[in-house]
Amino acid sequence: MVDFMTNAVAYGGVAFLAGGYSASLSLDNTLDLLLHTPPYILYMAAGSISSTLPDISGDRDEGKHTTAVVLGARNAHLLACVLLLGAIWLFYLQKDFFGMWIAVSALPLYLLFLVYPTTLLMELVYKVGGAIAMVAISMVYPLFFIVGITTFIFTLLYFRMVHHVLYPSLRSDSE
């Protein structure tokens, strides 16, 4: 179950710290940045778990022991919900209302998927949550939008040319 933690620490922790440092170009705020990192790690952990739910059968067939395979879809999603609620709580305690707004915006889909565990909602949980975060960050840092769109285009081309699937739907050409 280290699958989601590596993503959470890398993208929610290291990336947050690197961004915070590069924004100030000083190590003077390192302790403050470290103290404000946990909710971002929890938010990323929730999204990381959610993004593995569609892959359960393939991961199981390959012998992978992802969080979703080990816990099952419902329990893995419950863990993701708990992590998301933990992130919201920490954002609130730290008065990080920007981060809290992003996490709260994702919450309705997480809760809806608990009640209606459909394939569509399973996909929307992490895709919409990720998109909300990308748009919100781009509003504050417009250059991030350019980097994000560029990454999306290259990812789309990679999956199309190498794996012959349409990303992000991952629908094969033959369908």
Short mmCIF file of N, CA and C in Angstrom, two decimals:
data_model
loop_
_atom_site.label_atom_id
_atom_site.label_comp_id
_atom_site.label_asym_id
_atom_site.label_seq_id
_atom_site.Cartn_x
_atom_site.Cartn_y
_atom_site.Cartn_z
N MET A 1 0.82 -1.20 0.00
CA MET A 1 0.00 0.00 0.00
C MET A 1 0.86 1.26 0.00
N VAL A 2 2.10 1.11 -0.41
CA VAL A 2 2.95 2.29 -0.52
C VAL A 2 2.70 3.02 -1.83
N ASP A 3 1.85 2.45 -2.70
CA ASP A 3 1.59 3.06 -4.00
C ASP A 3 1.07 4.48 -3.87
N PHE A 4 0.05 4.70 -3.07
CA PHE A 4 -0.51 6.04 -2.97
C PHE A 4 0.37 6.96 -2.13
N MET A 5 1.12 6.40 -1.19
CA MET A 5 1.97 7.27 -0.36
C MET A 5 3.14 7.85 -1.14
N THR A 6 3.70 7.08 -2.07
CA THR A 6 4.80 7.63 -2.86
C THR A 6 4.31 8.78 -3.72
N ASN A 7 3.15 8.63 -4.33
CA ASN A 7 2.58 9.74 -5.11
C ASN A 7 2.24 10.92 -4.21
N ALA A 8 1.66 10.64 -3.05
CA ALA A 8 1.25 11.71 -2.15
C ALA A 8 2.45 12.51 -1.65
N VAL A 9 3.49 11.82 -1.25
CA VAL A 9 4.68 12.52 -0.74
C VAL A 9 5.39 13.27 -1.86
N ALA A 10 5.48 12.64 -3.04
CA ALA A 10 6.17 13.29 -4.16
C ALA A 10 5.40 14.50 -4.67
N TYR A 11 4.13 14.31 -4.98
CA TYR A 11 3.36 15.39 -5.61
C TYR A 11 2.70 16.33 -4.60
N GLY A 12 2.32 15.81 -3.46
CA GLY A 12 1.72 16.67 -2.45
C GLY A 12 2.73 17.29 -1.51
N GLY A 13 3.88 16.63 -1.35
CA GLY A 13 4.90 17.13 -0.43
C GLY A 13 6.06 17.79 -1.13
N VAL A 14 6.81 17.01 -1.87
CA VAL A 14 8.03 17.53 -2.52
C VAL A 14 7.67 18.65 -3.50
N ALA A 15 6.65 18.44 -4.33
CA ALA A 15 6.27 19.48 -5.31
C ALA A 15 5.80 20.74 -4.59
N PHE A 16 5.02 20.58 -3.52
CA PHE A 16 4.57 21.75 -2.75
C PHE A 16 5.76 22.50 -2.16
N LEU A 17 6.69 21.77 -1.57
CA LEU A 17 7.88 22.41 -0.99
C LEU A 17 8.73 23.09 -2.06
N ALA A 18 8.90 22.43 -3.19
CA ALA A 18 9.70 23.02 -4.28
C ALA A 18 9.03 24.29 -4.79
N GLY A 19 7.73 24.25 -4.95
CA GLY A 19 7.01 25.45 -5.40
C GLY A 19 7.08 26.57 -4.38
N GLY A 20 6.91 26.22 -3.12
CA GLY A 20 7.00 27.23 -2.06
C GLY A 20 8.37 27.85 -1.97
N TYR A 21 9.39 27.02 -2.10
CA TYR A 21 10.75 27.53 -2.06
C TYR A 21 11.04 28.41 -3.27
N SER A 22 10.65 27.95 -4.46
CA SER A 22 10.95 28.73 -5.66
C SER A 22 10.18 30.05 -5.68
N ALA A 23 9.01 30.09 -5.03
CA ALA A 23 8.25 31.34 -4.97
C ALA A 23 8.95 32.38 -4.09
N SER A 24 9.65 31.91 -3.07
CA SER A 24 10.32 32.85 -2.16
C SER A 24 11.83 32.92 -2.40
N LEU A 25 12.37 31.88 -3.03
CA LEU A 25 13.82 31.77 -3.28
C LEU A 25 14.63 31.97 -2.00
N SER A 26 14.09 31.40 -0.91
CA SER A 26 14.76 31.52 0.37
C SER A 26 14.47 30.28 1.20
N LEU A 27 15.45 29.84 1.96
CA LEU A 27 15.23 28.72 2.88
C LEU A 27 14.70 29.21 4.22
N ASP A 28 14.54 30.51 4.38
CA ASP A 28 14.07 31.07 5.64
C ASP A 28 12.67 30.59 6.00
N ASN A 29 11.86 30.25 5.00
CA ASN A 29 10.48 29.83 5.28
C ASN A 29 10.31 28.31 5.25
N THR A 30 11.39 27.56 5.34
CA THR A 30 11.33 26.10 5.22
C THR A 30 10.44 25.48 6.29
N LEU A 31 10.57 25.89 7.53
CA LEU A 31 9.74 25.34 8.61
C LEU A 31 8.27 25.64 8.36
N ASP A 32 7.97 26.86 7.95
CA ASP A 32 6.58 27.22 7.66
C ASP A 32 6.03 26.36 6.51
N LEU A 33 6.85 26.17 5.48
CA LEU A 33 6.42 25.32 4.37
C LEU A 33 6.19 23.88 4.82
N LEU A 34 7.09 23.36 5.64
CA LEU A 34 6.94 21.99 6.14
C LEU A 34 5.66 21.83 6.94
N LEU A 35 5.33 22.84 7.74
CA LEU A 35 4.11 22.77 8.56
C LEU A 35 2.85 22.83 7.72
N HIS A 36 2.93 23.44 6.54
CA HIS A 36 1.76 23.56 5.68
C HIS A 36 1.67 22.48 4.61
N THR A 37 2.59 21.55 4.63
CA THR A 37 2.61 20.48 3.63
C THR A 37 1.61 19.35 3.89
N PRO A 38 1.35 18.93 5.14
CA PRO A 38 0.49 17.75 5.35
C PRO A 38 -0.87 17.76 4.66
N PRO A 39 -1.62 18.86 4.63
CA PRO A 39 -2.92 18.75 3.93
C PRO A 39 -2.78 18.50 2.44
N TYR A 40 -1.71 19.01 1.85
CA TYR A 40 -1.49 18.76 0.42
C TYR A 40 -1.12 17.30 0.18
N ILE A 41 -0.39 16.73 1.11
CA ILE A 41 -0.07 15.30 1.01
C ILE A 41 -1.34 14.47 1.13
N LEU A 42 -2.21 14.81 2.08
CA LEU A 42 -3.46 14.07 2.25
C LEU A 42 -4.36 14.22 1.02
N TYR A 43 -4.43 15.42 0.48
CA TYR A 43 -5.26 15.65 -0.72
C TYR A 43 -4.75 14.80 -1.89
N MET A 44 -3.45 14.78 -2.06
CA MET A 44 -2.86 14.00 -3.14
C MET A 44 -3.03 12.50 -2.88
N ALA A 45 -2.96 12.07 -1.64
CA ALA A 45 -3.16 10.66 -1.30
C ALA A 45 -4.58 10.23 -1.67
N ALA A 46 -5.56 11.06 -1.38
CA ALA A 46 -6.95 10.75 -1.73
C ALA A 46 -7.10 10.60 -3.23
N GLY A 47 -6.54 11.54 -3.98
CA GLY A 47 -6.63 11.48 -5.44
C GLY A 47 -5.89 10.30 -6.02
N SER A 48 -4.75 9.97 -5.42
CA SER A 48 -3.95 8.85 -5.90
C SER A 48 -4.71 7.53 -5.72
N ILE A 49 -5.31 7.35 -4.58
CA ILE A 49 -6.10 6.13 -4.34
C ILE A 49 -7.26 6.07 -5.33
N SER A 50 -7.95 7.19 -5.51
CA SER A 50 -9.10 7.23 -6.41
C SER A 50 -8.72 6.89 -7.83
N SER A 51 -7.54 7.29 -8.24
CA SER A 51 -7.13 7.04 -9.62
C SER A 51 -6.77 5.58 -9.87
N THR A 52 -6.60 4.79 -8.81
CA THR A 52 -6.28 3.37 -8.98
C THR A 52 -7.52 2.48 -9.02
N LEU A 53 -8.67 3.02 -8.66
CA LEU A 53 -9.88 2.20 -8.62
C LEU A 53 -10.24 1.60 -9.99
N PRO A 54 -10.14 2.37 -11.09
CA PRO A 54 -10.49 1.76 -12.38
C PRO A 54 -9.54 0.65 -12.81
N ASP A 55 -8.38 0.57 -12.18
CA ASP A 55 -7.35 -0.40 -12.59
C ASP A 55 -7.36 -1.69 -11.76
N ILE A 56 -8.31 -1.85 -10.87
CA ILE A 56 -8.29 -2.98 -9.94
C ILE A 56 -8.16 -4.33 -10.66
N SER A 57 -9.02 -4.59 -11.63
CA SER A 57 -8.99 -5.93 -12.24
C SER A 57 -7.67 -6.17 -12.98
N GLY A 58 -7.19 -5.18 -13.71
CA GLY A 58 -5.91 -5.33 -14.41
C GLY A 58 -4.75 -5.49 -13.46
N ASP A 59 -4.75 -4.68 -12.38
CA ASP A 59 -3.68 -4.78 -11.39
C ASP A 59 -3.71 -6.15 -10.70
N ARG A 60 -4.91 -6.62 -10.38
CA ARG A 60 -5.05 -7.94 -9.74
C ARG A 60 -4.54 -9.04 -10.67
N ASP A 61 -4.91 -8.95 -11.95
CA ASP A 61 -4.47 -9.95 -12.94
C ASP A 61 -2.95 -9.96 -13.09
N GLU A 62 -2.32 -8.81 -12.90
CA GLU A 62 -0.86 -8.70 -13.03
C GLU A 62 -0.13 -9.03 -11.72
N GLY A 63 -0.91 -9.33 -10.66
CA GLY A 63 -0.30 -9.67 -9.39
C GLY A 63 0.16 -8.47 -8.58
N LYS A 64 -0.32 -7.28 -8.92
CA LYS A 64 0.05 -6.07 -8.18
C LYS A 64 -0.75 -5.99 -6.89
N HIS A 65 -0.14 -5.43 -5.88
CA HIS A 65 -0.81 -5.30 -4.58
C HIS A 65 -1.03 -3.82 -4.28
N THR A 66 -1.79 -3.16 -5.14
CA THR A 66 -2.09 -1.75 -4.92
C THR A 66 -3.08 -1.62 -3.76
N THR A 67 -3.23 -0.43 -3.28
CA THR A 67 -4.18 -0.17 -2.20
C THR A 67 -5.58 -0.62 -2.60
N ALA A 68 -5.98 -0.31 -3.82
CA ALA A 68 -7.32 -0.68 -4.28
C ALA A 68 -7.49 -2.19 -4.39
N VAL A 69 -6.44 -2.90 -4.80
CA VAL A 69 -6.51 -4.36 -4.89
C VAL A 69 -6.58 -4.96 -3.48
N VAL A 70 -5.73 -4.49 -2.58
CA VAL A 70 -5.66 -5.05 -1.23
C VAL A 70 -6.94 -4.76 -0.43
N LEU A 71 -7.42 -3.52 -0.50
CA LEU A 71 -8.58 -3.14 0.31
C LEU A 71 -9.92 -3.38 -0.39
N GLY A 72 -9.91 -3.47 -1.71
CA GLY A 72 -11.14 -3.53 -2.47
C GLY A 72 -11.60 -2.11 -2.78
N ALA A 73 -12.44 -1.99 -3.79
CA ALA A 73 -12.85 -0.66 -4.27
C ALA A 73 -13.53 0.17 -3.18
N ARG A 74 -14.49 -0.41 -2.49
CA ARG A 74 -15.25 0.38 -1.50
C ARG A 74 -14.36 0.84 -0.35
N ASN A 75 -13.58 -0.07 0.22
CA ASN A 75 -12.72 0.31 1.34
C ASN A 75 -11.62 1.28 0.93
N ALA A 76 -11.09 1.09 -0.27
CA ALA A 76 -10.08 2.03 -0.77
C ALA A 76 -10.69 3.41 -0.94
N HIS A 77 -11.91 3.45 -1.45
CA HIS A 77 -12.58 4.75 -1.62
C HIS A 77 -12.91 5.38 -0.26
N LEU A 78 -13.30 4.55 0.69
CA LEU A 78 -13.54 5.09 2.04
C LEU A 78 -12.26 5.70 2.61
N LEU A 79 -11.13 5.03 2.42
CA LEU A 79 -9.86 5.58 2.86
C LEU A 79 -9.58 6.91 2.16
N ALA A 80 -9.84 6.97 0.87
CA ALA A 80 -9.64 8.22 0.13
C ALA A 80 -10.53 9.33 0.70
N CYS A 81 -11.77 9.00 1.05
CA CYS A 81 -12.69 9.99 1.64
C CYS A 81 -12.16 10.49 2.99
N VAL A 82 -11.67 9.58 3.80
CA VAL A 82 -11.12 9.96 5.11
C VAL A 82 -9.91 10.88 4.92
N LEU A 83 -9.05 10.55 3.97
CA LEU A 83 -7.87 11.38 3.70
C LEU A 83 -8.28 12.76 3.19
N LEU A 84 -9.29 12.80 2.32
CA LEU A 84 -9.77 14.08 1.81
C LEU A 84 -10.37 14.93 2.94
N LEU A 85 -11.16 14.31 3.80
CA LEU A 85 -11.71 15.04 4.95
C LEU A 85 -10.60 15.51 5.89
N GLY A 86 -9.56 14.70 6.07
CA GLY A 86 -8.41 15.11 6.87
C GLY A 86 -7.71 16.31 6.27
N ALA A 87 -7.58 16.31 4.94
CA ALA A 87 -6.97 17.45 4.26
C ALA A 87 -7.80 18.72 4.48
N ILE A 88 -9.11 18.60 4.32
CA ILE A 88 -10.00 19.75 4.52
C ILE A 88 -9.86 20.29 5.95
N TRP A 89 -9.85 19.40 6.91
CA TRP A 89 -9.72 19.80 8.31
C TRP A 89 -8.40 20.53 8.55
N LEU A 90 -7.28 19.98 8.03
CA LEU A 90 -5.98 20.63 8.20
C LEU A 90 -5.91 21.97 7.47
N PHE A 91 -6.48 22.03 6.26
CA PHE A 91 -6.53 23.31 5.55
C PHE A 91 -7.26 24.35 6.40
N TYR A 92 -8.37 23.94 6.99
CA TYR A 92 -9.15 24.86 7.83
C TYR A 92 -8.33 25.32 9.05
N LEU A 93 -7.71 24.37 9.73
CA LEU A 93 -6.91 24.72 10.91
C LEU A 93 -5.77 25.67 10.56
N GLN A 94 -5.21 25.51 9.38
CA GLN A 94 -4.09 26.35 8.96
C GLN A 94 -4.55 27.64 8.27
N LYS A 95 -5.86 27.78 8.17
CA LYS A 95 -6.43 28.94 7.49
C LYS A 95 -5.95 29.06 6.04
N ASP A 96 -5.74 27.91 5.41
CA ASP A 96 -5.37 27.85 4.00
C ASP A 96 -6.67 27.66 3.22
N PHE A 97 -7.37 28.76 3.03
CA PHE A 97 -8.70 28.68 2.42
C PHE A 97 -8.65 28.39 0.93
N PHE A 98 -7.55 28.68 0.28
CA PHE A 98 -7.38 28.33 -1.12
C PHE A 98 -7.32 26.80 -1.26
N GLY A 99 -6.44 26.18 -0.49
CA GLY A 99 -6.35 24.72 -0.50
C GLY A 99 -7.65 24.08 -0.06
N MET A 100 -8.27 24.67 0.95
CA MET A 100 -9.53 24.12 1.46
C MET A 100 -10.62 24.18 0.39
N TRP A 101 -10.68 25.28 -0.35
CA TRP A 101 -11.68 25.43 -1.41
C TRP A 101 -11.50 24.34 -2.46
N ILE A 102 -10.25 24.07 -2.84
CA ILE A 102 -9.98 23.02 -3.83
C ILE A 102 -10.45 21.66 -3.32
N ALA A 103 -10.10 21.33 -2.09
CA ALA A 103 -10.48 20.03 -1.52
C ALA A 103 -11.99 19.92 -1.32
N VAL A 104 -12.62 20.98 -0.84
CA VAL A 104 -14.08 20.96 -0.64
C VAL A 104 -14.80 20.82 -1.98
N SER A 105 -14.24 21.40 -3.04
CA SER A 105 -14.85 21.29 -4.36
C SER A 105 -14.88 19.85 -4.86
N ALA A 106 -13.90 19.06 -4.46
CA ALA A 106 -13.86 17.65 -4.87
C ALA A 106 -14.76 16.77 -4.02
N LEU A 107 -15.06 17.21 -2.81
CA LEU A 107 -15.80 16.38 -1.85
C LEU A 107 -17.15 15.86 -2.34
N PRO A 108 -18.00 16.66 -3.00
CA PRO A 108 -19.31 16.13 -3.41
C PRO A 108 -19.22 14.87 -4.28
N LEU A 109 -18.27 14.82 -5.21
CA LEU A 109 -18.14 13.62 -6.04
C LEU A 109 -17.67 12.42 -5.23
N TYR A 110 -16.77 12.66 -4.27
CA TYR A 110 -16.32 11.57 -3.40
C TYR A 110 -17.50 10.99 -2.62
N LEU A 111 -18.33 11.87 -2.08
CA LEU A 111 -19.48 11.40 -1.30
C LEU A 111 -20.54 10.76 -2.19
N LEU A 112 -20.75 11.33 -3.37
CA LEU A 112 -21.72 10.76 -4.29
C LEU A 112 -21.32 9.35 -4.72
N PHE A 113 -20.03 9.14 -4.95
CA PHE A 113 -19.55 7.81 -5.34
C PHE A 113 -19.75 6.79 -4.21
N LEU A 114 -19.75 7.24 -2.97
CA LEU A 114 -20.05 6.33 -1.85
C LEU A 114 -21.47 5.80 -1.96
N VAL A 115 -22.39 6.67 -2.37
CA VAL A 115 -23.81 6.30 -2.45
C VAL A 115 -24.13 5.60 -3.76
N TYR A 116 -23.56 6.10 -4.86
CA TYR A 116 -23.80 5.55 -6.19
C TYR A 116 -22.46 5.15 -6.82
N PRO A 117 -21.98 3.95 -6.52
CA PRO A 117 -20.66 3.54 -7.04
C PRO A 117 -20.71 3.10 -8.52
N THR A 118 -20.94 4.06 -9.40
CA THR A 118 -20.99 3.75 -10.82
C THR A 118 -19.60 3.96 -11.45
N THR A 119 -19.41 3.36 -12.61
CA THR A 119 -18.15 3.51 -13.34
C THR A 119 -17.91 4.98 -13.70
N LEU A 120 -18.95 5.66 -14.13
CA LEU A 120 -18.80 7.08 -14.49
C LEU A 120 -18.34 7.90 -13.30
N LEU A 121 -18.98 7.73 -12.16
CA LEU A 121 -18.57 8.50 -10.96
C LEU A 121 -17.17 8.11 -10.50
N MET A 122 -16.82 6.84 -10.64
CA MET A 122 -15.47 6.41 -10.26
C MET A 122 -14.43 7.19 -11.06
N GLU A 123 -14.68 7.37 -12.34
CA GLU A 123 -13.77 8.14 -13.19
C GLU A 123 -13.80 9.62 -12.85
N LEU A 124 -15.00 10.16 -12.63
CA LEU A 124 -15.13 11.59 -12.36
C LEU A 124 -14.49 12.01 -11.04
N VAL A 125 -14.49 11.12 -10.05
CA VAL A 125 -13.95 11.46 -8.74
C VAL A 125 -12.54 12.03 -8.85
N TYR A 126 -11.66 11.31 -9.51
CA TYR A 126 -10.28 11.79 -9.56
C TYR A 126 -10.04 12.75 -10.73
N LYS A 127 -10.77 12.59 -11.82
CA LYS A 127 -10.55 13.47 -12.97
C LYS A 127 -11.04 14.89 -12.68
N VAL A 128 -12.22 15.02 -12.09
CA VAL A 128 -12.75 16.35 -11.78
C VAL A 128 -11.95 16.98 -10.64
N GLY A 129 -11.61 16.17 -9.63
CA GLY A 129 -10.80 16.69 -8.52
C GLY A 129 -9.47 17.22 -9.00
N GLY A 130 -8.84 16.49 -9.90
CA GLY A 130 -7.57 16.93 -10.46
C GLY A 130 -7.73 18.18 -11.32
N ALA A 131 -8.80 18.21 -12.11
CA ALA A 131 -9.05 19.37 -12.97
C ALA A 131 -9.33 20.62 -12.15
N ILE A 132 -10.09 20.48 -11.07
CA ILE A 132 -10.36 21.62 -10.19
C ILE A 132 -9.06 22.18 -9.64
N ALA A 133 -8.19 21.29 -9.19
CA ALA A 133 -6.90 21.74 -8.65
C ALA A 133 -6.08 22.44 -9.72
N MET A 134 -6.04 21.88 -10.93
CA MET A 134 -5.26 22.48 -12.02
C MET A 134 -5.79 23.87 -12.37
N VAL A 135 -7.09 24.02 -12.48
CA VAL A 135 -7.68 25.32 -12.83
C VAL A 135 -7.43 26.34 -11.71
N ALA A 136 -7.62 25.93 -10.48
CA ALA A 136 -7.42 26.85 -9.36
C ALA A 136 -5.97 27.32 -9.28
N ILE A 137 -5.04 26.39 -9.42
CA ILE A 137 -3.62 26.76 -9.38
C ILE A 137 -3.27 27.67 -10.55
N SER A 138 -3.86 27.40 -11.71
CA SER A 138 -3.60 28.23 -12.89
C SER A 138 -4.13 29.65 -12.72
N MET A 139 -5.16 29.83 -11.92
CA MET A 139 -5.69 31.17 -11.66
C MET A 139 -4.69 31.99 -10.86
N VAL A 140 -3.94 31.33 -10.00
CA VAL A 140 -2.94 32.02 -9.19
C VAL A 140 -1.60 32.12 -9.92
N TYR A 141 -1.25 31.05 -10.63
CA TYR A 141 0.03 30.98 -11.36
C TYR A 141 -0.27 30.66 -12.83
N PRO A 142 -0.53 31.67 -13.65
CA PRO A 142 -0.92 31.44 -15.05
C PRO A 142 0.08 30.60 -15.84
N LEU A 143 1.35 30.69 -15.53
CA LEU A 143 2.34 29.88 -16.24
C LEU A 143 2.07 28.38 -16.04
N PHE A 144 1.49 28.03 -14.90
CA PHE A 144 1.15 26.64 -14.62
C PHE A 144 0.15 26.10 -15.65
N PHE A 145 -0.74 26.96 -16.13
CA PHE A 145 -1.71 26.55 -17.14
C PHE A 145 -1.00 26.11 -18.41
N ILE A 146 -0.01 26.88 -18.83
CA ILE A 146 0.74 26.56 -20.04
C ILE A 146 1.48 25.23 -19.86
N VAL A 147 2.12 25.07 -18.71
CA VAL A 147 2.83 23.82 -18.42
C VAL A 147 1.85 22.65 -18.37
N GLY A 148 0.71 22.86 -17.73
CA GLY A 148 -0.30 21.80 -17.62
C GLY A 148 -0.87 21.39 -18.96
N ILE A 149 -1.20 22.37 -19.80
CA ILE A 149 -1.75 22.07 -21.12
C ILE A 149 -0.71 21.36 -21.98
N THR A 150 0.53 21.82 -21.91
CA THR A 150 1.61 21.18 -22.66
C THR A 150 1.78 19.73 -22.23
N THR A 151 1.78 19.50 -20.92
CA THR A 151 1.90 18.14 -20.39
C THR A 151 0.73 17.28 -20.86
N PHE A 152 -0.48 17.84 -20.81
CA PHE A 152 -1.66 17.11 -21.24
C PHE A 152 -1.54 16.71 -22.71
N ILE A 153 -1.13 17.64 -23.57
CA ILE A 153 -1.01 17.36 -25.00
C ILE A 153 0.02 16.27 -25.26
N PHE A 154 1.19 16.38 -24.60
CA PHE A 154 2.21 15.35 -24.81
C PHE A 154 1.76 14.00 -24.26
N THR A 155 1.03 14.00 -23.15
CA THR A 155 0.49 12.75 -22.60
C THR A 155 -0.51 12.15 -23.57
N LEU A 156 -1.40 12.99 -24.10
CA LEU A 156 -2.39 12.53 -25.07
C LEU A 156 -1.70 11.91 -26.28
N LEU A 157 -0.69 12.59 -26.81
CA LEU A 157 0.03 12.07 -27.97
C LEU A 157 0.77 10.77 -27.64
N TYR A 158 1.38 10.72 -26.47
CA TYR A 158 2.10 9.50 -26.06
C TYR A 158 1.16 8.29 -26.03
N PHE A 159 0.03 8.43 -25.33
CA PHE A 159 -0.89 7.30 -25.22
C PHE A 159 -1.48 6.95 -26.58
N ARG A 160 -1.73 7.93 -27.40
CA ARG A 160 -2.30 7.68 -28.72
C ARG A 160 -1.30 6.94 -29.61
N MET A 161 -0.05 7.41 -29.62
CA MET A 161 0.95 6.84 -30.53
C MET A 161 1.56 5.54 -30.02
N VAL A 162 1.78 5.43 -28.72
CA VAL A 162 2.46 4.25 -28.18
C VAL A 162 1.47 3.14 -27.80
N HIS A 163 0.38 3.51 -27.15
CA HIS A 163 -0.56 2.50 -26.65
C HIS A 163 -1.85 2.41 -27.46
N HIS A 164 -2.02 3.30 -28.43
CA HIS A 164 -3.19 3.30 -29.31
C HIS A 164 -4.50 3.43 -28.54
N VAL A 165 -4.50 4.30 -27.54
CA VAL A 165 -5.72 4.58 -26.79
C VAL A 165 -5.95 6.08 -26.77
N LEU A 166 -7.19 6.45 -26.56
CA LEU A 166 -7.55 7.85 -26.43
C LEU A 166 -7.48 8.23 -24.96
N TYR A 167 -6.59 9.11 -24.64
CA TYR A 167 -6.44 9.54 -23.25
C TYR A 167 -7.14 10.89 -23.11
N PRO A 168 -7.95 11.13 -22.08
CA PRO A 168 -8.01 10.40 -20.81
C PRO A 168 -9.05 9.29 -20.74
N SER A 169 -9.85 9.08 -21.77
CA SER A 169 -10.87 8.04 -21.68
C SER A 169 -10.29 6.64 -21.71
N LEU A 170 -9.09 6.49 -22.24
CA LEU A 170 -8.43 5.19 -22.39
C LEU A 170 -9.28 4.20 -23.17
N ARG A 171 -10.07 4.71 -24.10
CA ARG A 171 -10.87 3.90 -24.99
C ARG A 171 -9.99 3.49 -26.15
N SER A 172 -9.97 2.22 -26.48
CA SER A 172 -9.06 1.78 -27.55
C SER A 172 -9.59 2.19 -28.92
N ASP A 173 -8.70 2.22 -29.90
CA ASP A 173 -9.07 2.61 -31.26
C ASP A 173 -10.09 1.65 -31.86
N SER A 174 -10.05 0.41 -31.43
CA SER A 174 -10.93 -0.60 -32.02
C SER A 174 -12.37 -0.51 -31.52
N GLU A 175 -12.60 0.27 -30.49
CA GLU A 175 -13.97 0.36 -29.94
C GLU A 175 -14.78 1.41 -30.65
#
